[in-house]
Amino acid sequence: MARFWVYVAIADSRDATGVVMKTANLRIENPITGENYECQLSVIQDSERSWSAIVVNLPGAGGCGDTEQEAIDDAKRSVVGLIESYAEDGVDVPWCPLPIE
């Protein structure tokens, strides 16, 4: 399994309805191949006890949890699982370009 960690929190804001929205970058290192991947997460507080983390540049990857950290950790597992699945199938990971800031 790949190692992974969140290395930069980019933004922390609230939308007009008061929903907390954060953006973070996630770097994933595959210790077997040495490849590094970068993902951008949008982390949103859905309710007082519910968070979602959507991986902007990898279709189908995301996570949820009772806390912000649980949602991020769930998204990490999702990304790693998808990368491993694509590798097992011999298929390239369908990365989407990151938005230009």
JSON list of C-alpha atoms in Angstrom, two decimals:
[
{"chain": "A", "resi": 1, "resn": "MET", "atom": "CA", "xyz": [0.00, 0.00, 0.00]},
{"chain": "A", "resi": 2, "resn": "ALA", "atom": "CA", "xyz": [1.20, 3.51, -0.78]},
{"chain": "A", "resi": 3, "resn": "ARG", "atom": "CA", "xyz": [2.13, 6.00, 1.95]},
{"chain": "A", "resi": 4, "resn": "PHE", "atom": "CA", "xyz": [0.32, 9.28, 1.96]},
{"chain": "A", "resi": 5, "resn": "TRP", "atom": "CA", "xyz": [0.01, 12.53, 3.86]},
{"chain": "A", "resi": 6, "resn": "VAL", "atom": "CA", "xyz": [-1.59, 15.95, 3.63]},
{"chain": "A", "resi": 7, "resn": "TYR", "atom": "CA", "xyz": [1.14, 18.50, 3.12]},
{"chain": "A", "resi": 8, "resn": "VAL", "atom": "CA", "xyz": [-0.53, 21.88, 2.52]},
{"chain": "A", "resi": 9, "resn": "ALA", "atom": "CA", "xyz": [-3.80, 23.50, 3.58]},
{"chain": "A", "resi": 10, "resn": "ILE", "atom": "CA", "xyz": [-4.55, 26.12, 0.94]},
{"chain": "A", "resi": 11, "resn": "ALA", "atom": "CA", "xyz": [-7.77, 27.81, 2.00]},
{"chain": "A", "resi": 12, "resn": "ASP", "atom": "CA", "xyz": [-10.32, 27.92, 4.78]},
{"chain": "A", "resi": 13, "resn": "SER", "atom": "CA", "xyz": [-13.55, 29.80, 4.19]},
{"chain": "A", "resi": 14, "resn": "ARG", "atom": "CA", "xyz": [-17.34, 29.81, 4.59]},
{"chain": "A", "resi": 15, "resn": "ASP", "atom": "CA", "xyz": [-19.80, 30.19, 1.77]},
{"chain": "A", "resi": 16, "resn": "ALA", "atom": "CA", "xyz": [-22.84, 32.51, 1.88]},
{"chain": "A", "resi": 17, "resn": "THR", "atom": "CA", "xyz": [-24.84, 29.90, 3.82]},
{"chain": "A", "resi": 18, "resn": "GLY", "atom": "CA", "xyz": [-22.12, 29.47, 6.45]},
{"chain": "A", "resi": 19, "resn": "VAL", "atom": "CA", "xyz": [-20.84, 26.12, 5.15]},
{"chain": "A", "resi": 20, "resn": "VAL", "atom": "CA", "xyz": [-17.16, 25.62, 5.98]},
{"chain": "A", "resi": 21, "resn": "MET", "atom": "CA", "xyz": [-15.09, 24.88, 2.87]},
{"chain": "A", "resi": 22, "resn": "LYS", "atom": "CA", "xyz": [-11.40, 24.02, 2.85]},
{"chain": "A", "resi": 23, "resn": "THR", "atom": "CA", "xyz": [-8.96, 23.11, 0.13]},
{"chain": "A", "resi": 24, "resn": "ALA", "atom": "CA", "xyz": [-5.94, 20.93, 0.80]},
{"chain": "A", "resi": 25, "resn": "ASN", "atom": "CA", "xyz": [-3.28, 19.25, -1.29]},
{"chain": "A", "resi": 26, "resn": "LEU", "atom": "CA", "xyz": [-2.54, 15.59, -0.77]},
{"chain": "A", "resi": 27, "resn": "ARG", "atom": "CA", "xyz": [0.74, 14.04, -1.88]},
{"chain": "A", "resi": 28, "resn": "ILE", "atom": "CA", "xyz": [0.83, 10.28, -2.30]},
{"chain": "A", "resi": 29, "resn": "GLU", "atom": "CA", "xyz": [4.09, 8.40, -2.57]},
{"chain": "A", "resi": 30, "resn": "ASN", "atom": "CA", "xyz": [4.17, 4.84, -3.90]},
{"chain": "A", "resi": 31, "resn": "PRO", "atom": "CA", "xyz": [7.09, 3.18, -2.07]},
{"chain": "A", "resi": 32, "resn": "ILE", "atom": "CA", "xyz": [7.26, 0.34, -4.62]},
{"chain": "A", "resi": 33, "resn": "THR", "atom": "CA", "xyz": [7.52, 2.43, -7.80]},
{"chain": "A", "resi": 34, "resn": "GLY", "atom": "CA", "xyz": [8.76, 5.68, -6.25]},
{"chain": "A", "resi": 35, "resn": "GLU", "atom": "CA", "xyz": [6.05, 7.59, -8.11]},
{"chain": "A", "resi": 36, "resn": "ASN", "atom": "CA", "xyz": [4.54, 10.66, -6.47]},
{"chain": "A", "resi": 37, "resn": "TYR", "atom": "CA", "xyz": [0.98, 11.82, -7.07]},
{"chain": "A", "resi": 38, "resn": "GLU", "atom": "CA", "xyz": [-0.63, 15.12, -6.12]},
{"chain": "A", "resi": 39, "resn": "CYS", "atom": "CA", "xyz": [-4.32, 15.46, -5.43]},
{"chain": "A", "resi": 40, "resn": "GLN", "atom": "CA", "xyz": [-6.42, 18.48, -4.56]},
{"chain": "A", "resi": 41, "resn": "LEU", "atom": "CA", "xyz": [-9.14, 18.00, -1.97]},
{"chain": "A", "resi": 42, "resn": "SER", "atom": "CA", "xyz": [-12.20, 20.13, -1.40]},
{"chain": "A", "resi": 43, "resn": "VAL", "atom": "CA", "xyz": [-13.27, 19.56, 2.19]},
{"chain": "A", "resi": 44, "resn": "ILE", "atom": "CA", "xyz": [-16.78, 20.66, 3.12]},
{"chain": "A", "resi": 45, "resn": "GLN", "atom": "CA", "xyz": [-18.65, 20.59, 6.41]},
{"chain": "A", "resi": 46, "resn": "ASP", "atom": "CA", "xyz": [-22.05, 19.15, 5.42]},
{"chain": "A", "resi": 47, "resn": "SER", "atom": "CA", "xyz": [-23.61, 19.57, 8.86]},
{"chain": "A", "resi": 48, "resn": "GLU", "atom": "CA", "xyz": [-22.50, 20.02, 12.44]},
{"chain": "A", "resi": 49, "resn": "ARG", "atom": "CA", "xyz": [-21.29, 16.39, 12.55]},
{"chain": "A", "resi": 50, "resn": "SER", "atom": "CA", "xyz": [-20.64, 15.52, 8.93]},
{"chain": "A", "resi": 51, "resn": "TRP", "atom": "CA", "xyz": [-17.73, 16.29, 6.60]},
{"chain": "A", "resi": 52, "resn": "SER", "atom": "CA", "xyz": [-17.01, 15.39, 2.96]},
{"chain": "A", "resi": 53, "resn": "ALA", "atom": "CA", "xyz": [-13.69, 15.42, 1.12]},
{"chain": "A", "resi": 54, "resn": "ILE", "atom": "CA", "xyz": [-13.82, 15.31, -2.68]},
{"chain": "A", "resi": 55, "resn": "VAL", "atom": "CA", "xyz": [-10.70, 14.68, -4.73]},
{"chain": "A", "resi": 56, "resn": "VAL", "atom": "CA", "xyz": [-10.95, 17.29, -7.47]},
{"chain": "A", "resi": 57, "resn": "ASN", "atom": "CA", "xyz": [-8.49, 15.73, -9.91]},
{"chain": "A", "resi": 58, "resn": "LEU", "atom": "CA", "xyz": [-9.30, 12.00, -9.58]},
{"chain": "A", "resi": 59, "resn": "PRO", "atom": "CA", "xyz": [-12.80, 10.95, -10.67]},
{"chain": "A", "resi": 60, "resn": "GLY", "atom": "CA", "xyz": [-14.56, 8.72, -8.15]},
{"chain": "A", "resi": 61, "resn": "ALA", "atom": "CA", "xyz": [-12.28, 9.51, -5.21]},
{"chain": "A", "resi": 62, "resn": "GLY", "atom": "CA", "xyz": [-13.55, 11.07, -2.03]},
{"chain": "A", "resi": 63, "resn": "GLY", "atom": "CA", "xyz": [-14.44, 10.43, 1.56]},
{"chain": "A", "resi": 64, "resn": "CYS", "atom": "CA", "xyz": [-16.68, 11.37, 4.44]},
{"chain": "A", "resi": 65, "resn": "GLY", "atom": "CA", "xyz": [-16.62, 11.29, 8.21]},
{"chain": "A", "resi": 66, "resn": "ASP", "atom": "CA", "xyz": [-17.83, 12.74, 11.47]},
{"chain": "A", "resi": 67, "resn": "THR", "atom": "CA", "xyz": [-14.82, 15.07, 11.57]},
{"chain": "A", "resi": 68, "resn": "GLU", "atom": "CA", "xyz": [-12.74, 16.92, 9.02]},
{"chain": "A", "resi": 69, "resn": "GLN", "atom": "CA", "xyz": [-9.80, 14.58, 9.66]},
{"chain": "A", "resi": 70, "resn": "GLU", "atom": "CA", "xyz": [-11.95, 11.45, 9.26]},
{"chain": "A", "resi": 71, "resn": "ALA", "atom": "CA", "xyz": [-13.17, 12.72, 5.87]},
{"chain": "A", "resi": 72, "resn": "ILE", "atom": "CA", "xyz": [-9.60, 13.45, 4.74]},
{"chain": "A", "resi": 73, "resn": "ASP", "atom": "CA", "xyz": [-8.39, 10.04, 5.95]},
{"chain": "A", "resi": 74, "resn": "ASP", "atom": "CA", "xyz": [-11.28, 8.35, 4.11]},
{"chain": "A", "resi": 75, "resn": "ALA", "atom": "CA", "xyz": [-10.38, 10.25, 0.93]},
{"chain": "A", "resi": 76, "resn": "LYS", "atom": "CA", "xyz": [-6.75, 9.13, 1.30]},
{"chain": "A", "resi": 77, "resn": "ARG", "atom": "CA", "xyz": [-7.86, 5.49, 1.45]},
{"chain": "A", "resi": 78, "resn": "SER", "atom": "CA", "xyz": [-10.07, 6.07, -1.58]},
{"chain": "A", "resi": 79, "resn": "VAL", "atom": "CA", "xyz": [-7.21, 7.53, -3.66]},
{"chain": "A", "resi": 80, "resn": "VAL", "atom": "CA", "xyz": [-4.80, 4.77, -2.67]},
{"chain": "A", "resi": 81, "resn": "GLY", "atom": "CA", "xyz": [-7.41, 2.10, -3.44]},
{"chain": "A", "resi": 82, "resn": "LEU", "atom": "CA", "xyz": [-8.11, 3.58, -6.87]},
{"chain": "A", "resi": 83, "resn": "ILE", "atom": "CA", "xyz": [-4.41, 3.87, -7.74]},
{"chain": "A", "resi": 84, "resn": "GLU", "atom": "CA", "xyz": [-3.82, 0.26, -6.67]},
{"chain": "A", "resi": 85, "resn": "SER", "atom": "CA", "xyz": [-6.87, -0.92, -8.63]},
{"chain": "A", "resi": 86, "resn": "TYR", "atom": "CA", "xyz": [-5.77, 0.86, -11.82]},
{"chain": "A", "resi": 87, "resn": "ALA", "atom": "CA", "xyz": [-2.25, -0.56, -11.39]},
{"chain": "A", "resi": 88, "resn": "GLU", "atom": "CA", "xyz": [-3.57, -4.12, -10.95]},
{"chain": "A", "resi": 89, "resn": "ASP", "atom": "CA", "xyz": [-5.64, -3.71, -14.14]},
{"chain": "A", "resi": 90, "resn": "GLY", "atom": "CA", "xyz": [-2.68, -2.23, -16.04]},
{"chain": "A", "resi": 91, "resn": "VAL", "atom": "CA", "xyz": [-4.64, 0.95, -16.74]},
{"chain": "A", "resi": 92, "resn": "ASP", "atom": "CA", "xyz": [-3.37, 4.54, -16.46]},
{"chain": "A", "resi": 93, "resn": "VAL", "atom": "CA", "xyz": [-4.87, 6.57, -13.63]},
{"chain": "A", "resi": 94, "resn": "PRO", "atom": "CA", "xyz": [-7.36, 9.05, -15.18]},
{"chain": "A", "resi": 95, "resn": "TRP", "atom": "CA", "xyz": [-6.00, 12.20, -13.56]},
{"chain": "A", "resi": 96, "resn": "CYS", "atom": "CA", "xyz": [-7.82, 15.44, -14.35]},
{"chain": "A", "resi": 97, "resn": "PRO", "atom": "CA", "xyz": [-5.82, 18.66, -14.71]},
{"chain": "A", "resi": 98, "resn": "LEU", "atom": "CA", "xyz": [-5.76, 20.74, -11.54]},
{"chain": "A", "resi": 99, "resn": "PRO", "atom": "CA", "xyz": [-7.43, 24.16, -11.83]},
{"chain": "A", "resi": 100, "resn": "ILE", "atom": "CA", "xyz": [-5.06, 27.07, -12.33]},
{"chain": "A", "resi": 101, "resn": "GLU", "atom": "CA", "xyz": [-5.12, 29.46, -9.41]}
]
